[in-house]
């Protein structure tokens, strides 16, 4: 059987499986691809050349939000986009998305393929889809049973990128693990990052953070300096997990001018000179509101096409960049004020990455500014439901750094709060749940937290984790079953309700919350 016949046979089978999934109300984001790839294993490599551009977005946290934001920007600009929007990001999920975009006569419906790619699957997906633009969000320790340690996942990406004949890179400069990917590569690379002065002194979050550790201008409101005494780190910045703090070239511990969270910040190696690259796209001026979401300023490359660099680093050191220095460094920079219905500092990076790619692809500033205001998050990315007149927010947690950022956003929100935290250890969640002991659940001892309901297959293990994190026992309740845990949550007298869940709990809680809310769902975050 020729490749053409195999591909079209696989296309028909994928359509049949997709229709059956819809009939039984099953998501069907990967199953059609799983079955179709058995008929035509090289289906993705046969379909990918039909697209003018193939964009791949990978990394540990933020892939889904960044990819969905970018798809929203591109569609607003008039581009047709094939996209695995529900986060099925291994080869079968990519195949499903491309099959759904393919007409029966063999042509693709869209001109751009935008693919979210699992960091452990970059070898297979990149070899098949051969993307010409790769975006990398960050690298954090995640699902140790699948990925092992960070050295392995970053090595997988290096190897996958090196095999691509022609590729441009858009990289998070603030993550030393990601920035190192672009160094020594022949391909073009653009870098995005967040400036030190990310939050103005008048923002709500800035005031709350300053109340915890002061308004030291050398610390900045986004995070403490390297070496900051633990006594002043406070609940908001306690127990930061910084895992990529060693130079990728010589192994020396990196020195930070400042950091934002995890290992993300402005760093340099005092031994070999490795440092955060000059930024092509930068974010600053963050303000957040519970009602309006967030506002940030994104500043892009100047008309000359040169990276915006505030200062020339001296030997072994790079000075911290302030907003004033940045603005003065660029000739006629393009600057966008963006207002997004999102919460959480980590979303600054997602907005910045999506904006950088959109600008690189020629999307106009007014289109980006308008589109970002109408963006609706994917399932579990700080979705907001209304239940009995109260807000209930659903958020995905899957590793220490991601959990910490969700917890920070939660703690900084005013009012009393009750939570369901549902932990599973199925294959999609990661069998190894030791990461729970590295996350900063000690912040849940905060007096605003009135009740924490432990749910999921590992509910009892998580309850033990909370006990040793210092959460008062009277606030901890064990209700493993999903529907029962949600009923117990709704019975709490708290002002705001939260459900934090691992992958295999996420969609079930989304369905339950949708039913409880009478089918109405607000994506305000």
Short mmCIF file of C-alpha atoms in Angstrom, two decimals:
data_model
loop_
_atom_site.label_atom_id
_atom_site.label_comp_id
_atom_site.label_asym_id
_atom_site.label_seq_id
_atom_site.Cartn_x
_atom_site.Cartn_y
_atom_site.Cartn_z
CA UNK A 1 0.00 0.00 0.00
CA UNK A 2 1.43 3.40 -1.00
CA UNK A 3 1.97 6.19 1.51
CA UNK A 4 -0.95 8.11 -0.02
CA UNK A 5 -3.36 5.21 0.47
CA UNK A 6 -2.13 4.56 4.00
CA UNK A 7 -2.54 8.22 4.92
CA UNK A 8 -6.06 8.47 3.54
CA UNK A 9 -7.07 5.20 5.17
CA UNK A 10 -5.77 6.57 8.47
CA UNK A 11 -7.69 9.81 7.84
CA UNK A 12 -10.98 7.92 7.38
CA UNK A 13 -10.37 5.82 10.50
CA UNK A 14 -9.52 8.93 12.55
CA UNK A 15 -12.78 10.57 11.39
CA UNK A 16 -14.74 7.46 12.38
CA UNK A 17 -13.11 7.30 15.82
CA UNK A 18 -13.61 11.05 16.37
CA UNK A 19 -17.30 10.74 15.51
CA UNK A 20 -17.69 7.81 17.91
CA UNK A 21 -15.97 9.81 20.67
CA UNK A 22 -18.38 12.71 20.14
CA UNK A 23 -21.33 10.32 20.21
CA UNK A 24 -20.30 9.02 23.63
CA UNK A 25 -19.17 12.47 24.85
CA UNK A 26 -15.57 11.36 25.19
CA UNK A 27 -12.95 14.09 24.57
CA UNK A 28 -11.13 12.06 21.93
CA UNK A 29 -8.07 14.32 21.87
CA UNK A 30 -5.59 11.45 21.37
CA UNK A 31 -7.50 8.23 20.63
CA UNK A 32 -8.13 8.97 16.91
CA UNK A 33 -4.41 9.59 16.48
CA UNK A 34 -3.44 6.46 18.42
CA UNK A 35 -5.48 4.24 16.10
CA UNK A 36 -4.64 6.15 12.88
CA UNK A 37 -0.89 5.96 13.56
CA UNK A 38 -1.14 2.17 13.65
CA UNK A 39 -2.34 2.28 10.05
CA UNK A 40 0.06 5.05 8.92
CA UNK A 41 2.94 5.50 11.42
CA UNK A 42 4.45 8.35 9.40
CA UNK A 43 1.17 10.29 9.10
CA UNK A 44 2.44 13.42 10.86
CA UNK A 45 5.55 13.66 8.66
CA UNK A 46 3.32 13.25 5.58
CA UNK A 47 0.84 15.94 6.68
CA UNK A 48 3.25 18.57 8.11
CA UNK A 49 4.68 19.77 4.73
CA UNK A 50 1.19 21.02 3.77
CA UNK A 51 1.56 23.95 6.21
CA UNK A 52 3.32 27.22 5.51
CA UNK A 53 4.57 27.37 9.12
CA UNK A 54 4.85 24.69 11.81
CA UNK A 55 5.25 26.16 15.30
CA UNK A 56 6.05 24.00 18.32
CA UNK A 57 5.69 25.16 21.92
CA UNK A 58 7.33 23.06 24.63
CA UNK A 59 8.59 23.29 28.21
CA UNK A 60 7.34 22.30 31.64
CA UNK A 61 4.80 24.94 32.68
CA UNK A 62 2.73 27.33 30.58
CA UNK A 63 2.67 25.37 27.30
CA UNK A 64 -1.10 25.20 27.00
CA UNK A 65 -1.76 28.84 27.93
CA UNK A 66 1.03 30.14 25.68
CA UNK A 67 -0.11 28.02 22.73
CA UNK A 68 -3.77 28.91 23.17
CA UNK A 69 -2.96 32.62 23.51
CA UNK A 70 -0.86 32.52 20.34
CA UNK A 71 -3.58 30.66 18.44
CA UNK A 72 -6.06 33.32 19.59
CA UNK A 73 -3.74 36.12 18.37
CA UNK A 74 -3.12 34.46 14.99
CA UNK A 75 -6.81 33.79 14.35
CA UNK A 76 -7.65 37.36 15.27
CA UNK A 77 -5.12 38.44 12.64
CA UNK A 78 -6.88 36.31 10.01
CA UNK A 79 -4.60 33.25 10.01
CA UNK A 80 -6.13 29.77 9.85
CA UNK A 81 -4.55 27.55 12.52
CA UNK A 82 -4.49 23.79 13.19
CA UNK A 83 -3.92 23.39 16.90
CA UNK A 84 -4.07 20.71 19.62
CA UNK A 85 -5.83 23.17 21.89
CA UNK A 86 -6.90 20.74 24.63
CA UNK A 87 -3.34 19.86 25.59
CA UNK A 88 -3.00 16.38 24.01
CA UNK A 89 0.66 17.08 23.34
CA UNK A 90 2.28 13.73 22.51
CA UNK A 91 2.53 12.33 18.98
CA UNK A 92 -1.01 10.83 18.92
CA UNK A 93 -2.50 14.15 20.09
CA UNK A 94 -0.57 16.04 17.41
CA UNK A 95 -1.72 13.53 14.78
CA UNK A 96 -5.34 13.93 15.92
CA UNK A 97 -5.14 17.72 15.52
CA UNK A 98 -3.65 17.46 12.02
CA UNK A 99 -6.14 14.79 10.92
CA UNK A 100 -9.01 17.00 12.08
CA UNK A 101 -7.60 19.84 9.97
CA UNK A 102 -7.24 17.69 6.86
CA UNK A 103 -9.88 17.57 4.13
CA UNK A 104 -10.91 14.27 2.58
CA UNK A 105 -9.24 15.27 -0.69
CA UNK A 106 -5.93 15.57 1.10
CA UNK A 107 -5.45 19.31 1.58
CA UNK A 108 -5.07 20.93 4.97
CA UNK A 109 -7.72 23.47 5.96
CA UNK A 110 -5.22 25.75 7.71
CA UNK A 111 -1.95 27.37 6.73
CA UNK A 112 -0.30 27.26 10.16
CA UNK A 113 0.16 24.24 12.44
CA UNK A 114 0.56 25.31 16.06
CA UNK A 115 1.59 22.34 18.18
CA UNK A 116 1.91 22.12 21.94
CA UNK A 117 4.56 19.44 22.51
CA UNK A 118 5.20 17.40 25.66
CA UNK A 119 8.79 17.95 26.81
CA UNK A 120 9.39 14.19 26.90
CA UNK A 121 8.05 13.77 23.34
CA UNK A 122 10.07 16.43 21.52
CA UNK A 123 12.27 13.80 19.85
CA UNK A 124 9.38 11.99 18.17
CA UNK A 125 7.20 15.04 17.45
CA UNK A 126 9.99 17.29 16.13
CA UNK A 127 11.32 14.51 13.89
CA UNK A 128 7.85 14.01 12.41
CA UNK A 129 6.47 17.57 12.25
CA UNK A 130 9.83 19.32 11.59
CA UNK A 131 8.80 22.69 13.09
CA UNK A 132 10.47 25.82 11.73
CA UNK A 133 9.77 27.82 14.93
CA UNK A 134 10.25 26.40 18.43
CA UNK A 135 9.14 28.23 21.59
CA UNK A 136 10.46 27.07 24.98
CA UNK A 137 8.69 28.32 28.11
CA UNK A 138 10.76 26.95 31.04
CA UNK A 139 12.14 23.76 32.55
CA UNK A 140 11.23 22.59 36.05
CA UNK A 141 11.41 19.18 37.67
CA UNK A 142 8.19 17.35 36.78
CA UNK A 143 6.94 13.74 36.74
CA UNK A 144 10.24 12.12 37.72
CA UNK A 145 8.99 8.66 36.76
CA UNK A 146 8.59 9.84 33.14
CA UNK A 147 11.26 12.48 32.65
CA UNK A 148 13.86 11.64 35.31
CA UNK A 149 15.91 14.74 36.12
CA UNK A 150 16.19 18.03 34.23
CA UNK A 151 19.47 17.04 32.55
CA UNK A 152 17.60 14.40 30.57
CA UNK A 153 14.73 16.60 29.38
CA UNK A 154 17.01 19.47 28.35
CA UNK A 155 19.27 16.99 26.52
CA UNK A 156 16.23 15.66 24.65
CA UNK A 157 15.39 19.17 23.48
CA UNK A 158 18.98 19.92 22.43
CA UNK A 159 19.11 16.76 20.36
CA UNK A 160 15.70 17.35 18.80
CA UNK A 161 16.52 20.96 17.84
CA UNK A 162 19.96 19.99 16.48
CA UNK A 163 18.31 17.55 14.03
CA UNK A 164 16.05 20.21 12.52
CA UNK A 165 17.43 21.53 9.22
CA UNK A 166 16.03 25.04 9.61
CA UNK A 167 14.54 26.44 12.79
CA UNK A 168 14.12 29.70 14.67
CA UNK A 169 13.96 29.70 18.46
CA UNK A 170 11.98 31.87 20.87
CA UNK A 171 13.40 31.22 24.33
CA UNK A 172 12.80 32.27 27.92
CA UNK A 173 16.01 34.16 28.71
CA UNK A 174 15.19 34.23 32.43
CA UNK A 175 15.56 30.44 32.70
CA UNK A 176 19.25 29.45 32.47
CA UNK A 177 18.25 25.94 31.39
CA UNK A 178 16.32 27.35 28.43
CA UNK A 179 18.73 30.14 27.53
CA UNK A 180 21.56 27.63 27.21
CA UNK A 181 19.60 25.86 24.43
CA UNK A 182 20.09 28.83 22.14
CA UNK A 183 23.79 29.25 22.77
CA UNK A 184 26.09 27.45 20.40
CA UNK A 185 23.23 26.80 17.96
CA UNK A 186 23.47 27.89 14.35
CA UNK A 187 19.77 28.75 14.34
CA UNK A 188 18.31 32.18 14.96
CA UNK A 189 17.15 32.80 18.53
CA UNK A 190 14.96 35.47 20.09
CA UNK A 191 14.85 35.88 23.87
CA UNK A 192 12.06 37.11 26.14
CA UNK A 193 12.25 37.98 29.83
CA UNK A 194 10.80 39.98 32.68
CA UNK A 195 12.47 43.11 34.01
CA UNK A 196 13.33 43.70 37.65
CA UNK A 197 10.75 46.46 38.09
CA UNK A 198 7.90 44.19 37.06
CA UNK A 199 5.39 45.56 39.57
CA UNK A 200 4.80 49.22 40.23
CA UNK A 201 4.72 50.28 43.87
CA UNK A 202 1.04 51.14 43.55
CA UNK A 203 -0.20 47.69 42.51
CA UNK A 204 -2.28 45.58 44.88
CA UNK A 205 0.16 42.67 44.86
CA UNK A 206 3.17 44.93 45.29
CA UNK A 207 1.67 46.39 48.47
CA UNK A 208 0.94 42.92 49.84
CA UNK A 209 4.42 41.66 49.05
CA UNK A 210 6.07 44.77 50.46
CA UNK A 211 4.11 44.21 53.66
CA UNK A 212 5.78 40.80 53.92
CA UNK A 213 9.43 41.61 53.11
CA UNK A 214 9.65 45.35 52.73
CA UNK A 215 10.07 47.55 49.69
CA UNK A 216 13.83 47.25 49.32
CA UNK A 217 14.59 48.58 45.82
CA UNK A 218 17.40 46.05 45.45
CA UNK A 219 14.95 43.21 46.06
CA UNK A 220 12.12 44.37 43.84
CA UNK A 221 8.52 43.39 44.31
CA UNK A 222 8.61 40.25 42.20
CA UNK A 223 10.98 38.27 44.42
CA UNK A 224 13.86 38.43 46.89
CA UNK A 225 17.50 38.73 45.93
CA UNK A 226 19.78 35.74 45.97
CA UNK A 227 20.98 35.31 49.52
CA UNK A 228 18.01 37.16 51.07
CA UNK A 229 17.58 36.04 54.70
CA UNK A 230 14.80 33.49 55.14
CA UNK A 231 13.29 35.60 57.93
CA UNK A 232 12.14 38.25 55.48
CA UNK A 233 11.14 35.97 52.61
CA UNK A 234 7.67 35.56 54.15
CA UNK A 235 4.74 33.43 53.10
CA UNK A 236 4.65 34.73 49.56
CA UNK A 237 8.24 33.83 48.70
CA UNK A 238 9.06 31.07 51.18
CA UNK A 239 10.62 27.79 50.10
CA UNK A 240 11.24 28.81 46.48
CA UNK A 241 12.35 25.82 44.42
CA UNK A 242 15.33 26.92 42.35
CA UNK A 243 16.56 23.85 40.49
CA UNK A 244 18.52 25.19 37.53
CA UNK A 245 20.92 27.33 39.51
CA UNK A 246 24.13 25.92 38.09
CA UNK A 247 25.95 27.06 34.98
CA UNK A 248 25.13 24.85 32.01
CA UNK A 249 28.71 25.20 30.74
CA UNK A 250 31.01 24.86 33.75
CA UNK A 251 28.77 23.76 36.63
CA UNK A 252 29.48 26.79 38.85
CA UNK A 253 26.59 28.04 41.00
CA UNK A 254 24.99 31.01 39.24
CA UNK A 255 24.81 34.41 40.91
CA UNK A 256 21.52 36.27 40.67
CA UNK A 257 20.99 40.01 40.44
CA UNK A 258 17.35 39.17 41.13
CA UNK A 259 14.93 36.32 40.55
CA UNK A 260 11.17 36.14 39.98
CA UNK A 261 10.31 32.55 40.90
CA UNK A 262 12.01 29.19 40.67
CA UNK A 263 15.31 29.76 38.89
CA UNK A 264 13.86 32.48 36.65
CA UNK A 265 15.60 35.83 36.85
CA UNK A 266 18.74 37.77 35.91
CA UNK A 267 21.79 35.55 36.46
CA UNK A 268 25.43 35.25 35.51
CA UNK A 269 28.28 32.80 36.02
CA UNK A 270 31.29 34.33 37.78
CA UNK A 271 33.54 31.62 36.35
CA UNK A 272 32.92 31.32 32.59
CA UNK A 273 30.79 34.38 31.77
CA UNK A 274 27.54 32.57 30.92
CA UNK A 275 24.70 35.01 31.62
CA UNK A 276 21.13 35.86 30.79
CA UNK A 277 21.07 36.87 27.11
CA UNK A 278 20.09 40.36 26.00
CA UNK A 279 16.31 40.54 25.74
CA UNK A 280 14.47 40.92 22.45
CA UNK A 281 11.12 41.13 24.26
CA UNK A 282 10.59 42.28 27.83
CA UNK A 283 7.66 42.70 30.20
CA UNK A 284 7.26 45.22 33.01
CA UNK A 285 4.65 47.41 34.70
CA UNK A 286 2.47 44.61 36.09
CA UNK A 287 -0.70 45.48 37.96
CA UNK A 288 -3.37 42.99 39.02
CA UNK A 289 -6.99 43.25 40.03
CA UNK A 290 -9.39 40.52 41.11
CA UNK A 291 -12.06 42.01 38.86
CA UNK A 292 -10.02 43.16 35.86
CA UNK A 293 -7.22 40.60 35.69
CA UNK A 294 -3.72 41.82 34.86
CA UNK A 295 -2.15 44.66 32.95
CA UNK A 296 1.44 44.58 31.68
CA UNK A 297 3.64 46.48 29.26
CA UNK A 298 5.52 44.47 26.65
CA UNK A 299 8.40 46.11 24.85
CA UNK A 300 9.74 44.53 21.69
CA UNK A 301 12.72 44.78 19.43
CA UNK A 302 13.63 48.09 17.87
CA UNK A 303 13.26 48.76 14.18
CA UNK A 304 16.90 47.89 13.61
CA UNK A 305 16.18 44.30 14.60
CA UNK A 306 18.84 44.34 17.31
CA UNK A 307 18.19 42.93 20.75
CA UNK A 308 17.41 45.52 23.38
CA UNK A 309 20.21 45.53 25.92
CA UNK A 310 20.37 48.04 28.73
CA UNK A 311 24.03 47.78 29.54
CA UNK A 312 27.20 46.10 28.41
CA UNK A 313 28.23 43.48 30.97
CA UNK A 314 31.61 43.86 32.56
CA UNK A 315 33.83 40.81 32.92
CA UNK A 316 32.02 38.16 34.93
CA UNK A 317 29.08 40.38 35.83
CA UNK A 318 25.93 41.78 34.35
CA UNK A 319 24.15 44.69 35.93
CA UNK A 320 20.47 44.42 36.81
CA UNK A 321 18.30 46.18 34.22
CA UNK A 322 15.77 48.75 35.34
CA UNK A 323 12.83 50.05 33.34
CA UNK A 324 14.46 53.45 32.89
CA UNK A 325 17.67 51.88 31.53
CA UNK A 326 15.68 49.62 29.25
CA UNK A 327 13.60 52.41 27.76
CA UNK A 328 16.68 54.54 27.18
CA UNK A 329 18.52 51.69 25.46
CA UNK A 330 16.23 51.19 22.49
CA UNK A 331 15.84 53.41 19.49
CA UNK A 332 12.14 53.71 18.65
CA UNK A 333 11.08 50.53 20.50
CA UNK A 334 7.61 49.13 19.96
CA UNK A 335 5.67 49.07 23.20
CA UNK A 336 2.33 47.38 23.89
CA UNK A 337 0.08 47.90 26.89
CA UNK A 338 -1.82 44.63 27.35
CA UNK A 339 -4.85 43.96 29.56
CA UNK A 340 -5.63 40.28 30.00
CA UNK A 341 -8.34 38.41 31.95
CA UNK A 342 -5.67 36.34 33.70
CA UNK A 343 -4.22 36.14 37.20
CA UNK A 344 -0.91 34.95 38.57
CA UNK A 345 2.60 36.26 37.96
CA UNK A 346 3.49 33.14 35.93
CA UNK A 347 1.01 34.27 33.28
CA UNK A 348 3.22 37.28 32.53
CA UNK A 349 5.65 34.85 30.89
CA UNK A 350 2.85 33.15 28.93
CA UNK A 351 1.54 36.46 27.59
CA UNK A 352 5.07 37.64 26.81
CA UNK A 353 6.01 34.47 24.91
CA UNK A 354 2.80 34.48 22.84
CA UNK A 355 3.19 38.19 22.08
CA UNK A 356 6.82 37.74 21.02
CA UNK A 357 5.90 35.03 18.48
CA UNK A 358 2.91 37.02 17.21
CA UNK A 359 5.13 40.08 16.65
CA UNK A 360 7.75 37.93 14.90
CA UNK A 361 5.02 36.67 12.58
CA UNK A 362 3.88 40.19 11.74
CA UNK A 363 0.68 40.41 13.78
CA UNK A 364 -0.14 44.07 14.38
CA UNK A 365 -0.10 45.66 17.81
CA UNK A 366 -3.82 46.65 17.79
CA UNK A 367 -4.78 43.05 16.96
CA UNK A 368 -2.75 41.68 19.88
CA UNK A 369 -4.08 44.31 22.28
CA UNK A 370 -7.68 43.60 21.30
CA UNK A 371 -7.36 39.80 21.20
CA UNK A 372 -5.70 39.40 24.59
CA UNK A 373 -8.71 41.03 26.26
CA UNK A 374 -11.08 38.38 24.87
CA UNK A 375 -8.91 35.35 25.60
CA UNK A 376 -10.56 32.50 27.54
CA UNK A 377 -8.28 30.11 29.43
CA UNK A 378 -8.22 26.36 28.88
CA UNK A 379 -9.70 23.96 31.41
CA UNK A 380 -8.10 24.29 34.82
CA UNK A 381 -5.94 27.33 34.07
CA UNK A 382 -7.46 29.46 36.85
CA UNK A 383 -10.98 29.00 35.48
CA UNK A 384 -13.68 30.74 37.45
CA UNK A 385 -17.12 29.28 38.14
CA UNK A 386 -19.99 30.87 40.03
CA UNK A 387 -21.64 28.59 42.60
CA UNK A 388 -24.33 29.92 44.90
CA UNK A 389 -23.17 33.48 44.39
CA UNK A 390 -19.54 32.67 45.24
CA UNK A 391 -16.50 32.36 43.02
CA UNK A 392 -14.89 28.93 42.70
CA UNK A 393 -11.58 28.72 40.85
CA UNK A 394 -10.23 25.53 39.25
CA UNK A 395 -6.47 25.27 38.79
CA UNK A 396 -4.08 22.58 37.62
CA UNK A 397 -1.11 21.71 39.84
CA UNK A 398 1.53 19.20 38.78
CA UNK A 399 4.98 20.15 40.12
CA UNK A 400 6.51 22.22 42.96
CA UNK A 401 7.13 25.47 41.08
CA UNK A 402 3.74 25.48 39.35
CA UNK A 403 1.97 24.70 42.62
CA UNK A 404 3.87 27.47 44.41
CA UNK A 405 2.80 30.06 41.86
CA UNK A 406 -0.86 29.03 42.14
CA UNK A 407 -0.58 29.18 45.94
CA UNK A 408 0.96 32.67 45.80
CA UNK A 409 -1.92 33.94 43.68
CA UNK A 410 -4.41 32.33 46.05
CA UNK A 411 -2.81 33.73 49.22
CA UNK A 412 -2.63 37.25 47.80
CA UNK A 413 -6.37 37.28 47.12
CA UNK A 414 -8.45 38.95 49.83
CA UNK A 415 -11.07 37.13 51.91
CA UNK A 416 -11.47 33.76 53.59
CA UNK A 417 -10.89 30.68 51.46
CA UNK A 418 -11.70 26.96 51.45
CA UNK A 419 -9.93 24.50 49.18
CA UNK A 420 -10.21 21.07 47.67
CA UNK A 421 -6.78 19.74 46.70
CA UNK A 422 -7.13 16.54 44.67
CA UNK A 423 -3.99 14.45 44.10
CA UNK A 424 -3.87 11.39 41.84
CA UNK A 425 -0.88 9.25 40.89
CA UNK A 426 -2.04 7.77 37.60
CA UNK A 427 0.26 7.69 34.57
CA UNK A 428 -0.83 11.11 33.27
CA UNK A 429 -0.26 12.67 36.71
CA UNK A 430 3.10 11.04 37.36
CA UNK A 431 3.36 8.00 39.59
CA UNK A 432 5.92 9.69 41.83
CA UNK A 433 4.17 12.19 44.12
CA UNK A 434 7.27 13.06 46.16
CA UNK A 435 7.05 16.53 44.59
CA UNK A 436 4.35 17.36 47.14
CA UNK A 437 7.02 17.64 49.82
CA UNK A 438 8.94 20.23 47.79
CA UNK A 439 6.01 22.57 47.22
CA UNK A 440 5.29 25.39 49.69
CA UNK A 441 2.09 24.04 51.21
CA UNK A 442 3.19 25.61 54.51
CA UNK A 443 1.65 28.85 53.24
CA UNK A 444 -1.76 27.19 53.66
CA UNK A 445 -1.36 27.66 57.41
CA UNK A 446 -2.35 31.27 56.67
CA UNK A 447 -5.35 32.34 58.82
CA UNK A 448 -7.39 33.18 55.70
CA UNK A 449 -7.49 29.46 54.83
CA UNK A 450 -10.41 28.02 56.79
CA UNK A 451 -10.54 24.47 55.39
CA UNK A 452 -8.47 22.20 53.15
CA UNK A 453 -10.29 19.13 51.83
CA UNK A 454 -7.89 16.41 50.66
CA UNK A 455 -9.23 14.39 47.74
CA UNK A 456 -8.03 11.96 45.08
CA UNK A 457 -6.24 8.63 45.16
CA UNK A 458 -3.45 10.07 47.30
CA UNK A 459 -5.67 12.12 49.60
CA UNK A 460 -4.31 10.53 52.78
CA UNK A 461 -0.69 11.05 51.70
CA UNK A 462 -1.39 14.69 50.99
CA UNK A 463 -3.09 15.13 54.37
CA UNK A 464 0.11 13.87 56.03
CA UNK A 465 2.09 16.35 53.92
CA UNK A 466 -0.11 19.21 55.15
CA UNK A 467 0.27 18.11 58.76
CA UNK A 468 4.06 18.24 58.56
CA UNK A 469 3.87 21.55 56.67
CA UNK A 470 2.34 23.04 59.82
CA UNK A 471 -1.31 23.33 58.75
CA UNK A 472 -3.55 23.02 61.87
CA UNK A 473 -5.17 19.59 61.97
CA UNK A 474 -8.66 21.00 62.53
CA UNK A 475 -8.48 22.65 59.09
CA UNK A 476 -7.62 19.39 57.27
CA UNK A 477 -10.41 17.08 56.12
CA UNK A 478 -10.13 13.82 54.18
CA UNK A 479 -12.80 13.31 51.47
CA UNK A 480 -11.22 11.24 48.65
CA UNK A 481 -14.22 11.03 46.27
CA UNK A 482 -14.63 13.93 43.83
CA UNK A 483 -18.35 14.67 44.07
CA UNK A 484 -18.36 14.30 47.86
CA UNK A 485 -15.34 16.57 48.22
CA UNK A 486 -17.04 19.23 46.11
CA UNK A 487 -20.22 19.01 48.18
CA UNK A 488 -18.14 19.43 51.32
CA UNK A 489 -16.34 22.42 49.81
CA UNK A 490 -19.60 24.16 48.91
CA UNK A 491 -20.80 23.67 52.49
CA UNK A 492 -17.93 25.79 53.80
CA UNK A 493 -18.74 29.40 54.84
CA UNK A 494 -15.64 30.83 53.13
CA UNK A 495 -15.80 33.86 50.84
CA UNK A 496 -14.00 32.08 47.99
CA UNK A 497 -13.61 28.46 46.95
CA UNK A 498 -10.72 26.79 45.14
CA UNK A 499 -10.17 23.39 43.56
CA UNK A 500 -6.53 22.51 42.86
CA UNK A 501 -6.19 19.25 40.96
CA UNK A 502 -3.72 17.05 39.12
CA UNK A 503 -4.36 16.10 35.48
CA UNK A 504 -6.62 13.07 35.87
CA UNK A 505 -8.87 14.91 38.33
CA UNK A 506 -9.06 18.14 36.36
CA UNK A 507 -11.72 17.49 33.72
CA UNK A 508 -13.99 15.60 36.12
CA UNK A 509 -13.97 18.52 38.53
CA UNK A 510 -14.61 20.88 35.60
CA UNK A 511 -17.74 18.86 34.71
CA UNK A 512 -18.93 18.77 38.31
CA UNK A 513 -18.38 22.50 38.74
CA UNK A 514 -20.19 23.22 35.48
CA UNK A 515 -23.21 21.25 36.66
CA UNK A 516 -23.14 22.83 40.12
CA UNK A 517 -22.99 26.27 38.55
CA UNK A 518 -26.03 25.55 36.43
CA UNK A 519 -23.85 25.20 33.38
CA UNK A 520 -22.58 28.76 33.59
CA UNK A 521 -18.86 29.26 33.62
CA UNK A 522 -16.86 32.44 33.81
CA UNK A 523 -13.30 32.54 32.57
CA UNK A 524 -12.27 35.64 34.45
CA UNK A 525 -8.79 34.41 35.26
#
